[in-house]
Coordinates of C-alpha atoms in Angstrom, one line a residue:
Chain A
M1 CA 52.6 97.5 36.9
S2 CA 48.9 97.0 36.3
L3 CA 49.2 98.8 33.0
L4 CA 52.1 96.5 31.9
N5 CA 49.9 93.6 33.0
E6 CA 47.0 94.8 30.9
V7 CA 49.2 95.4 27.9
W8 CA 50.6 91.8 28.3
Q9 CA 47.0 90.4 28.6
A10 CA 46.0 92.2 25.4
V11 CA 49.0 91.0 23.5
K12 CA 48.4 87.5 24.7
A13 CA 44.7 87.6 23.8
I14 CA 45.5 88.8 20.3
G15 CA 48.1 86.1 20.0
T16 CA 45.8 83.2 21.0
G17 CA 43.0 84.6 18.8
M18 CA 45.3 84.8 15.8
A19 CA 46.7 81.4 16.5
T20 CA 43.2 79.9 16.8
V21 CA 42.1 81.5 13.6
H22 CA 45.3 80.6 11.8
K23 CA 44.7 76.9 12.5
R24 CA 41.5 77.0 10.5
V25 CA 42.7 78.9 7.5
Y26 CA 44.1 75.8 6.0
E27 CA 41.1 73.6 6.7
E28 CA 38.7 72.8 3.9
A29 CA 35.9 75.4 3.7
P30 CA 32.4 74.0 4.3
T31 CA 31.0 76.2 1.5
E32 CA 28.5 74.5 -0.7
F33 CA 28.4 75.7 -4.3
Y34 CA 24.7 74.8 -4.5
P35 CA 23.4 76.0 -7.9
Y36 CA 26.5 74.8 -9.6
V37 CA 27.1 71.5 -7.7
E38 CA 24.0 69.5 -7.0
L39 CA 23.5 68.6 -3.3
D40 CA 23.4 65.0 -2.5
L41 CA 20.6 64.8 0.0
P42 CA 19.7 61.7 2.0
P43 CA 16.7 59.8 0.6
V44 CA 14.5 60.5 3.6
S45 CA 15.0 64.3 3.3
V46 CA 11.7 66.0 3.1
Q47 CA 11.9 68.8 0.6
S48 CA 8.7 68.7 -1.4
L49 CA 5.7 66.5 -2.0
A50 CA 4.7 64.5 -5.1
L51 CA 2.0 62.1 -6.3
V52 CA 3.3 59.0 -7.9
E53 CA 1.5 57.4 -10.9
N54 CA 1.8 53.7 -11.7
E55 CA 4.1 52.7 -14.5
D56 CA 1.3 52.4 -17.0
G57 CA 0.2 55.9 -16.3
T58 CA -2.8 55.0 -14.2
E59 CA -3.5 56.7 -10.8
R60 CA -1.9 55.0 -7.8
C61 CA -3.9 57.2 -5.4
I62 CA -7.1 55.5 -4.3
V63 CA -8.7 58.7 -2.9
C64 CA -9.1 57.4 0.6
L65 CA -8.8 60.9 2.1
Q66 CA -6.4 59.7 4.8
C67 CA -3.8 62.3 3.9
E68 CA -6.4 65.1 4.1
R69 CA -7.4 63.9 7.6
A70 CA -3.8 63.5 8.8
C71 CA -2.6 66.9 7.6
P72 CA -1.9 69.2 10.6
S73 CA -1.9 72.4 8.5
Q74 CA -5.0 71.3 6.6
V75 CA -3.5 72.2 3.2
I76 CA -4.7 69.2 1.3
S77 CA -8.1 69.4 -0.3
I78 CA -9.5 66.5 -2.3
E79 CA -12.8 66.0 -4.1
R80 CA -13.8 62.6 -5.4
H81 CA -16.7 60.7 -7.0
R82 CA -17.7 57.0 -7.0
N83 CA -16.3 55.0 -9.9
P84 CA -19.2 54.2 -12.2
E85 CA -17.6 51.0 -13.4
G86 CA -15.9 48.9 -10.8
K87 CA -14.9 49.6 -7.2
G88 CA -13.5 52.7 -5.5
F89 CA -13.4 56.3 -6.2
L90 CA -12.0 58.6 -8.9
I91 CA -10.2 62.0 -8.3
D92 CA -12.0 65.2 -9.2
R93 CA -9.5 67.5 -7.6
F94 CA -6.4 67.0 -5.5
D95 CA -4.8 70.2 -4.3
I96 CA -1.9 70.8 -1.9
D97 CA -1.1 74.3 -0.9
L98 CA 2.7 74.0 -0.8
V99 CA 3.0 77.5 0.7
N100 CA 1.3 76.7 3.9
C101 CA 2.5 73.1 4.0
M102 CA 5.0 72.6 6.9
Y103 CA 6.6 69.4 5.4
C104 CA 6.0 67.3 8.5
S105 CA 5.3 64.3 6.1
A106 CA 2.2 63.2 8.2
C107 CA 0.3 62.7 4.9
V108 CA 3.1 60.5 3.6
E109 CA 2.9 58.3 6.7
A110 CA -0.9 58.1 6.5
C111 CA -1.0 57.0 2.8
P112 CA -1.9 53.3 2.6
V113 CA -0.6 52.9 -1.0
S114 CA 2.5 55.1 -0.9
S115 CA 1.0 57.4 -3.6
I116 CA 1.9 60.7 -1.9
V117 CA 5.6 60.7 -1.3
T118 CA 8.4 63.0 -0.3
I119 CA 11.0 64.1 -2.8
Q120 CA 14.4 65.7 -2.5
D121 CA 13.8 68.3 -5.1
F122 CA 13.5 71.8 -3.7
E123 CA 13.7 73.9 -6.9
L124 CA 10.4 75.6 -6.3
S125 CA 11.6 79.1 -5.6
T126 CA 9.3 81.6 -7.1
Y127 CA 8.3 85.2 -7.1
D128 CA 4.6 84.4 -7.3
L129 CA 3.2 82.3 -4.4
H130 CA 0.2 81.3 -6.5
T131 CA 2.4 79.0 -8.5
L132 CA 2.8 76.8 -5.4
K133 CA -0.9 76.0 -5.1
A134 CA -0.2 72.5 -6.5
D135 CA -2.9 70.7 -8.4
I136 CA -2.8 67.0 -9.4
D137 CA -0.9 67.7 -12.7
F138 CA 1.7 69.7 -10.8
L139 CA 2.2 66.8 -8.2
H140 CA 2.4 64.2 -11.0
E141 CA 5.0 66.3 -12.8
Q142 CA 7.0 66.6 -9.5
A143 CA 7.1 62.8 -9.3
R144 CA 8.1 62.5 -13.0
R145 CA 10.9 65.0 -12.5
S146 CA 12.5 63.4 -9.5
K147 CA 14.6 60.3 -9.8
K148 CA 13.9 58.9 -6.4
W149 CA 11.3 59.4 -3.7
Y150 CA 10.6 58.1 -0.2
S151 CA 7.5 56.8 1.6
P152 CA 7.7 54.8 4.9
K153 CA 5.6 51.9 3.6
L154 CA 7.6 51.2 0.4
G155 CA 10.9 52.9 1.3
V156 CA 12.9 54.5 -1.4
E157 CA 11.7 54.0 -5.0
I158 CA 13.7 55.0 -8.1
R159 CA 12.7 55.7 -11.7
T160 CA 15.0 53.8 -14.1
E161 CA 16.3 55.2 -17.4
D162 CA 13.4 53.7 -19.4
G163 CA 10.8 55.1 -17.0
R164 CA 10.0 52.0 -14.9
I165 CA 9.5 52.4 -11.2
E166 CA 11.6 50.1 -9.0
K167 CA 12.4 49.7 -5.4
A168 CA 15.8 51.1 -4.6
P169 CA 18.6 48.8 -3.5
P170 CA 19.1 48.2 0.2
E171 CA 22.1 50.6 0.4
M172 CA 19.8 53.4 -0.5
Q173 CA 17.0 52.4 1.9
P174 CA 16.9 54.4 5.2
G175 CA 16.7 53.0 8.6
G176 CA 19.7 50.7 8.5
L177 CA 18.1 48.2 6.1
A178 CA 21.4 47.4 4.4
E179 CA 23.0 46.7 7.8
L180 CA 20.1 44.5 8.7
L181 CA 20.3 42.5 5.5
K182 CA 24.1 42.0 5.7
P183 CA 24.4 39.4 8.4
A184 CA 21.6 37.4 6.9
A185 CA 23.4 37.2 3.6
E186 CA 26.6 36.2 5.3
E187 CA 24.9 33.4 7.1
E188 CA 23.5 32.0 3.9
E189 CA 26.9 31.9 2.4
S190 CA 28.4 30.0 5.3
Chain B
M1 CA 0.5 108.2 23.7
S2 CA 3.2 107.6 26.2
S3 CA 1.3 104.6 27.7
T4 CA 1.6 102.8 24.3
I5 CA 5.4 102.4 24.8
G6 CA 5.0 101.1 28.4
L7 CA 6.9 103.8 30.2
E8 CA 5.4 107.0 31.4
P9 CA 7.8 109.9 31.6
V10 CA 8.2 111.0 35.2
L11 CA 7.5 114.7 35.9
G12 CA 10.5 116.6 37.0
R13 CA 13.0 114.1 35.6
S14 CA 13.9 115.7 32.3
D15 CA 17.3 114.0 32.4
E16 CA 15.8 110.6 31.7
M17 CA 15.6 109.6 28.1
I18 CA 13.2 106.9 27.0
V19 CA 14.6 104.6 24.3
N20 CA 13.0 101.9 22.3
M21 CA 15.3 98.9 21.9
G22 CA 13.9 96.5 19.2
P23 CA 11.8 94.9 17.9
Q24 CA 14.1 95.1 14.9
H25 CA 17.2 95.5 16.9
P26 CA 19.9 93.1 15.6
A27 CA 21.0 92.1 19.1
T28 CA 17.6 91.2 20.5
H29 CA 17.7 87.6 19.1
G30 CA 14.5 88.1 17.2
V31 CA 11.6 90.4 17.9
L32 CA 12.0 91.5 21.5
R33 CA 11.2 95.1 22.2
V34 CA 12.5 96.6 25.5
V35 CA 11.5 100.2 26.4
I36 CA 14.4 101.5 28.4
G37 CA 14.7 104.6 30.5
L38 CA 18.3 106.0 30.3
E39 CA 20.0 108.4 32.6
G40 CA 23.2 109.1 30.7
E41 CA 24.4 105.5 30.0
R42 CA 22.7 103.9 33.1
I43 CA 19.4 102.1 32.7
T44 CA 16.9 103.4 35.2
R45 CA 13.8 101.5 34.0
A46 CA 13.2 98.6 31.6
V47 CA 9.9 97.2 30.3
P48 CA 10.1 94.2 27.9
H49 CA 7.4 93.8 25.3
I50 CA 6.8 90.4 23.7
G51 CA 4.3 89.0 21.3
Y52 CA 5.6 90.1 17.9
L53 CA 5.9 86.5 16.8
H54 CA 2.7 85.2 18.4
R55 CA 1.2 82.4 16.3
N56 CA -1.4 81.1 18.7
H57 CA 0.2 77.7 19.1
E58 CA -1.9 76.6 22.1
K59 CA -5.3 77.3 20.5
I60 CA -4.3 75.8 17.2
E61 CA -3.1 72.6 18.9
E62 CA -6.4 72.3 20.7
S63 CA -8.2 72.0 17.4
R64 CA -5.9 69.2 16.1
T65 CA -5.6 65.5 17.0
Y66 CA -2.8 64.4 19.2
F67 CA -0.7 63.2 16.3
Q68 CA -1.1 66.5 14.6
V69 CA 0.0 68.4 17.7
V70 CA 3.6 67.1 17.5
P71 CA 4.8 68.9 14.4
F72 CA 3.4 72.2 15.7
T73 CA 5.6 72.0 18.8
D74 CA 8.7 71.9 16.6
R75 CA 8.0 75.5 15.6
M76 CA 8.2 76.8 19.1
D77 CA 11.9 76.7 19.9
Y78 CA 13.2 76.4 16.4
V79 CA 16.8 76.3 17.4
S80 CA 16.5 73.1 19.4
G81 CA 14.4 71.0 17.1
T82 CA 13.2 67.7 18.5
Q83 CA 13.5 68.9 22.1
N84 CA 10.1 70.6 21.9
E85 CA 8.3 67.5 20.8
L86 CA 9.3 65.5 23.9
P87 CA 7.0 67.0 26.6
V88 CA 3.8 66.4 24.5
V89 CA 4.9 62.9 23.5
L90 CA 5.7 62.0 27.2
A91 CA 2.5 63.4 28.5
V92 CA 0.3 61.6 26.0
E93 CA 2.3 58.4 26.4
D94 CA 1.6 58.6 30.2
L95 CA -2.1 59.2 29.6
A96 CA -2.6 56.6 27.0
G97 CA -0.4 54.0 28.6
I98 CA 1.9 53.5 25.6
E99 CA 5.0 51.5 26.2
V100 CA 8.3 52.8 24.8
P101 CA 11.1 50.3 23.9
E102 CA 14.4 50.9 25.6
R103 CA 16.2 51.5 22.3
A104 CA 13.7 54.1 21.3
K105 CA 14.2 55.9 24.6
M106 CA 18.0 55.9 23.9
I107 CA 17.5 57.2 20.4
R108 CA 15.4 60.0 21.7
T109 CA 17.9 60.9 24.3
M110 CA 20.7 61.0 21.7
F111 CA 18.8 63.4 19.5
F112 CA 17.9 65.4 22.5
E113 CA 21.6 65.9 23.5
L114 CA 22.7 66.5 19.9
F115 CA 20.2 69.3 19.7
R116 CA 21.4 70.7 23.0
I117 CA 24.9 70.9 21.6
A118 CA 23.5 72.5 18.4
S119 CA 21.5 75.0 20.4
H120 CA 24.4 76.0 22.6
L121 CA 26.6 76.4 19.6
V122 CA 24.1 78.8 18.1
W123 CA 24.0 80.6 21.4
M124 CA 27.8 80.8 21.5
G125 CA 28.0 82.3 18.0
T126 CA 25.2 84.8 18.5
A127 CA 26.3 85.9 21.9
M128 CA 29.8 86.6 20.6
L129 CA 28.2 88.4 17.7
D130 CA 26.4 90.7 20.2
L131 CA 29.7 91.3 21.9
G132 CA 31.3 92.3 18.6
A133 CA 33.2 89.1 17.6
I134 CA 32.2 87.7 14.3
T135 CA 34.7 84.8 14.0
P136 CA 33.2 82.4 16.6
F137 CA 29.9 82.8 14.9
L138 CA 31.3 81.4 11.6
Y139 CA 33.0 78.5 13.4
T140 CA 30.0 77.5 15.6
F141 CA 27.6 77.4 12.7
W142 CA 30.2 75.3 10.8
D143 CA 30.0 72.7 13.6
R144 CA 26.3 73.0 14.0
E145 CA 26.0 72.2 10.3
I146 CA 27.5 68.7 11.0
I147 CA 24.8 68.0 13.6
L148 CA 22.0 69.1 11.3
G149 CA 23.5 66.9 8.6
I150 CA 23.4 63.9 11.0
V151 CA 19.8 64.7 12.0
E152 CA 18.7 65.1 8.4
R153 CA 20.1 61.7 7.4
T154 CA 17.9 60.0 10.0
A155 CA 14.9 62.3 10.6
G156 CA 14.5 63.8 7.2
A157 CA 14.7 67.5 8.1
R158 CA 17.3 69.7 9.6
M159 CA 15.7 72.1 12.0
L160 CA 12.1 71.0 12.4
P161 CA 12.4 67.2 12.1
N162 CA 9.1 66.0 13.6
Y163 CA 10.9 62.9 14.6
Y164 CA 9.5 61.8 17.9
T165 CA 6.2 60.1 18.0
F166 CA 4.0 58.3 20.6
G167 CA 5.8 55.1 21.4
G168 CA 9.2 56.0 20.1
V169 CA 10.6 57.6 17.0
R170 CA 9.3 57.7 13.4
R171 CA 12.2 56.1 11.6
D172 CA 15.1 53.8 12.4
L173 CA 18.6 55.3 12.6
H174 CA 20.6 55.8 9.5
P175 CA 23.2 53.0 9.2
H176 CA 26.1 55.4 9.6
F177 CA 24.5 57.3 12.6
F178 CA 26.8 55.8 15.2
K179 CA 29.9 56.4 13.2
D180 CA 28.8 60.0 12.3
V181 CA 28.1 60.9 15.9
A182 CA 31.3 59.4 17.1
E183 CA 33.3 61.3 14.5
F184 CA 31.4 64.5 15.3
L185 CA 32.2 64.1 19.0
D186 CA 35.9 63.6 18.3
H187 CA 35.7 66.7 16.1
L188 CA 33.9 68.8 18.7
E189 CA 36.4 67.8 21.4
K190 CA 39.2 69.1 19.2
R191 CA 37.2 72.3 18.6
M192 CA 36.2 73.0 22.2
P193 CA 39.7 74.3 23.3
D194 CA 39.5 76.8 20.4
Y195 CA 36.1 78.0 21.6
E196 CA 37.4 78.4 25.1
H197 CA 40.3 80.5 23.7
L198 CA 38.0 82.6 21.7
V199 CA 35.2 83.0 24.2
L200 CA 35.9 82.1 27.9
E201 CA 39.5 83.1 28.0
N202 CA 39.2 86.3 26.0
P203 CA 39.9 89.4 28.1
I204 CA 37.4 91.5 26.2
V205 CA 34.7 88.9 27.1
H206 CA 35.9 89.0 30.7
A207 CA 35.7 92.8 30.7
R208 CA 32.2 92.8 29.3
T209 CA 30.7 90.0 31.4
V210 CA 32.4 89.4 34.7
G211 CA 30.2 91.0 37.4
V212 CA 27.7 92.2 34.9
G213 CA 24.0 91.4 35.4
V214 CA 24.3 89.5 38.7
L215 CA 21.2 87.5 39.3
S216 CA 20.9 86.4 43.0
K217 CA 19.8 82.9 43.9
E218 CA 16.6 84.2 45.6
R219 CA 15.7 86.4 42.7
A220 CA 16.2 83.6 40.2
V221 CA 14.0 81.2 42.1
A222 CA 11.3 83.9 42.7
R223 CA 11.2 84.7 39.0
G224 CA 10.8 81.1 38.0
V225 CA 14.0 81.0 36.0
S226 CA 15.3 77.6 34.9
G227 CA 18.1 76.0 32.9
P228 CA 21.6 77.4 32.6
V229 CA 20.5 80.8 33.9
L230 CA 19.2 79.2 37.2
R231 CA 22.3 77.0 37.5
A232 CA 24.6 79.9 37.0
S233 CA 23.0 81.4 40.0
G234 CA 23.9 78.5 42.2
V235 CA 20.7 76.3 42.2
A236 CA 21.5 72.8 41.0
Y237 CA 18.1 72.1 39.5
D238 CA 17.9 70.0 36.4
V239 CA 14.8 68.2 35.2
R240 CA 17.0 65.5 33.8
K241 CA 18.1 64.6 37.4
A242 CA 15.1 65.8 39.4
F243 CA 12.4 64.1 37.3
P244 CA 14.3 61.8 34.9
Y245 CA 12.7 60.8 31.6
D246 CA 13.7 58.6 28.7
A247 CA 17.2 57.2 29.0
Y248 CA 18.6 59.8 31.5
P249 CA 18.4 57.4 34.5
E250 CA 20.9 55.1 32.7
V251 CA 23.6 57.7 32.0
E252 CA 26.0 59.4 34.3
F253 CA 26.5 63.2 34.1
E254 CA 27.0 66.1 36.3
I255 CA 25.1 69.4 36.7
P256 CA 27.5 72.2 36.3
T257 CA 26.7 75.1 38.6
S258 CA 28.3 78.4 39.4
D259 CA 27.6 80.7 42.4
A260 CA 28.6 83.9 40.7
G261 CA 25.3 84.5 38.9
D262 CA 26.7 87.0 36.5
T263 CA 26.8 87.0 32.7
Y264 CA 30.2 85.2 32.6
A265 CA 28.8 82.4 34.9
R266 CA 25.9 81.8 32.4
F267 CA 28.5 81.6 29.6
W268 CA 30.6 79.2 31.6
V269 CA 27.6 76.9 32.5
R270 CA 26.6 76.6 28.9
F271 CA 30.2 75.6 28.0
Q272 CA 30.2 72.9 30.7
E273 CA 26.8 71.7 29.5
I274 CA 28.3 71.0 26.1
Y275 CA 31.0 68.8 27.7
Q276 CA 28.3 67.0 29.7
S277 CA 26.3 66.4 26.5
V278 CA 29.3 64.9 24.9
K279 CA 29.8 62.7 27.9
I280 CA 26.1 61.5 27.7
L281 CA 26.3 60.9 24.0
R282 CA 29.5 58.8 24.4
Q283 CA 27.8 56.6 26.9
L284 CA 24.6 56.2 24.8
L285 CA 26.6 55.4 21.7
E286 CA 28.0 52.4 23.6
K287 CA 24.8 51.4 25.2
T288 CA 22.3 51.7 22.4
P289 CA 21.8 48.5 20.4
K290 CA 22.6 48.8 16.7
T291 CA 19.3 47.2 15.7
G292 CA 16.1 46.6 17.4
P293 CA 12.7 48.2 17.8
F294 CA 12.5 51.9 17.4
K295 CA 8.8 52.3 18.0
G296 CA 6.3 50.7 20.4
R297 CA 2.8 49.8 19.7
A298 CA 0.6 52.9 19.6
P299 CA -3.0 53.0 18.6
A300 CA -3.9 54.7 15.3
R301 CA -6.5 56.9 17.0
L302 CA -5.8 58.1 20.5
K303 CA -8.7 58.8 22.8
I304 CA -7.5 60.3 26.0
S305 CA -9.1 61.5 29.2
G306 CA -7.2 62.9 32.2
E307 CA -4.6 65.5 32.7
R308 CA -0.9 65.4 32.9
Y309 CA 2.1 67.8 33.3
R310 CA 5.4 66.6 31.9
A311 CA 8.6 68.6 31.7
V312 CA 11.9 68.2 30.1
E313 CA 15.2 70.0 30.4
N314 CA 15.8 71.6 27.0
S315 CA 18.6 73.9 26.1
R316 CA 17.0 76.8 27.8
G317 CA 15.5 75.2 30.9
E318 CA 12.3 73.5 31.9
L319 CA 10.1 73.1 29.0
G320 CA 6.8 71.7 30.2
V321 CA 3.4 70.9 28.8
Y322 CA 0.1 70.5 30.5
V323 CA -2.3 68.3 28.5
V324 CA -6.0 67.9 29.4
G325 CA -7.9 65.3 27.5
D326 CA -11.7 65.0 27.6
G327 CA -12.0 61.6 26.1
G328 CA -11.9 62.7 22.5
D329 CA -9.1 62.5 20.0
K330 CA -8.3 66.2 20.4
P331 CA -6.8 67.8 23.5
Y332 CA -9.2 69.9 25.5
R333 CA -6.4 72.1 26.7
I334 CA -2.7 72.3 26.0
K335 CA -0.5 74.7 27.9
H336 CA 3.1 75.1 27.1
R337 CA 5.5 76.2 29.8
G338 CA 8.4 77.8 27.9
A339 CA 11.8 78.1 29.6
A340 CA 12.9 81.1 27.5
F341 CA 9.7 82.9 28.4
S342 CA 10.3 82.5 32.1
N343 CA 14.0 83.4 31.8
L344 CA 13.0 86.6 30.0
Q345 CA 11.2 87.8 33.1
V346 CA 14.4 88.7 34.8
I347 CA 15.1 91.5 32.3
P348 CA 13.9 94.3 34.6
D349 CA 16.0 92.8 37.5
L350 CA 19.1 92.6 35.5
F351 CA 18.8 95.7 33.2
I352 CA 18.1 98.3 35.8
G353 CA 21.4 99.8 37.0
A354 CA 23.4 98.3 34.2
K355 CA 24.9 100.3 31.4
F356 CA 23.2 100.2 28.0
S357 CA 26.0 98.2 26.3
D358 CA 25.8 95.7 29.2
A359 CA 22.1 95.2 28.4
I360 CA 23.1 93.5 25.1
A361 CA 25.6 91.2 26.9
I362 CA 23.0 90.3 29.6
L363 CA 20.3 89.6 27.0
S364 CA 22.6 87.3 25.0
S365 CA 23.5 85.4 28.2
L366 CA 19.7 84.7 28.7
D367 CA 19.6 83.1 25.2
P368 CA 16.0 83.9 24.3
V369 CA 14.4 82.3 21.3
F370 CA 11.3 84.1 20.3
G371 CA 9.5 81.3 18.6
E372 CA 9.1 79.8 22.0
I373 CA 8.6 83.0 24.0
D374 CA 5.7 84.3 21.9
R375 CA 4.4 80.9 20.9

């Protein structure tokens, strides 16, 4: 009797297992065909860092060293000198060790002028880690390459077709900004 | 020579074989190494060795400012994301007297419970992988992917978001957050019966787990075990109820306990916790205001003196932190109390007398994460 029972239990288990698996066979597979289909990442997604230049090609960074101080991994190293004509400082060297960076975006939050930003571009796979010791040209190139970037102070900015830098529309802004603006717009209409 | 493996061969017991399990064993959930004395298939002695993933978290954090400590804590229990940040954030908020808005507390609690579900889904997949079933692993990671997507849309990263901060959270919720979570909960509730069929009701799982690795109530308390492992031994201790934090006083939920104390009971308790998390999330989705403050006022430079212990109930148990400030902007001492570390201490209790193949099932029921154990 117990043997019959055991056989029945086994058959039942295989039956439920197969039925459960069978249900999912016809569901859409969650596979992402990444290198062939570009991923649509949310604008706040932290994938890499970049240093934005102004539209006219001048430096947006004011070399205040806030990012260097905020960095928990201490991967940012900056050297600067006083501007001989006018106020402020000029950059001698701006290096980020992207290998040891842990992408916590503390530097991005510390930046007072939204110069250092996070981008959604993660195409930095390499066989040689030395290529990830980013200098200022590398970081500028990252910003030029990416179409949009995020910083908490200015939100999402996008680069238009003709190279201008614009603030992204509210739908693209994170933090429910579009939702916040919607009722105000409706009130104005009424 | 023999002392380096932690077990001395006993003279006159030539029938005992000493086996090294790990640190690269696929079923040790990372880099646990257990030196096991075997008599035939019975385990006679077991000595766990840890520390292969040691990264010196506590000392590094003592050389960083309070704001810089938070992203490091993420790296401890890398399966449960933001849950690790909360004890440090709570302790520093207490010491510095930072007010947290109600909405921020609710957002924090929602993320906390989302990660509890994600962590238990990972446990479910890997535990079944240890028992030889591959299919549940594929399904649970599929569902966990949805949670990580929701988290990424708001917090900016999937596994290590660095989302909580002193006084609240770093960013406001994504506009579709409430809709996404509600959809996910509906989806999960449809999935849970499938998981019960594949895991809890499976006769093979029954045969492998029922009555295996029984941890008595007294032993569990004596070893300092917490979380689902403790509750499966019949002690209804949950930090969320005992010392409520954030929005937990405002939600209703139960503490699932089981008196059996065996591997199956630990499986069962984790399943019930997923249901309780769903219940908490549903209540919070209704209660949380759609808009409002997500961060209180926190000073840009924190100077803290005093000491404080704060604990939270993360997916593995009581995760605590003891912060001592000496008036500077860096902590004088930070001590993490890891739940998985304490839960691992029952390995000699549970392994000795069990069969070798049962050791794998017992270990997976403890759900260790080595980022947190070795710190």
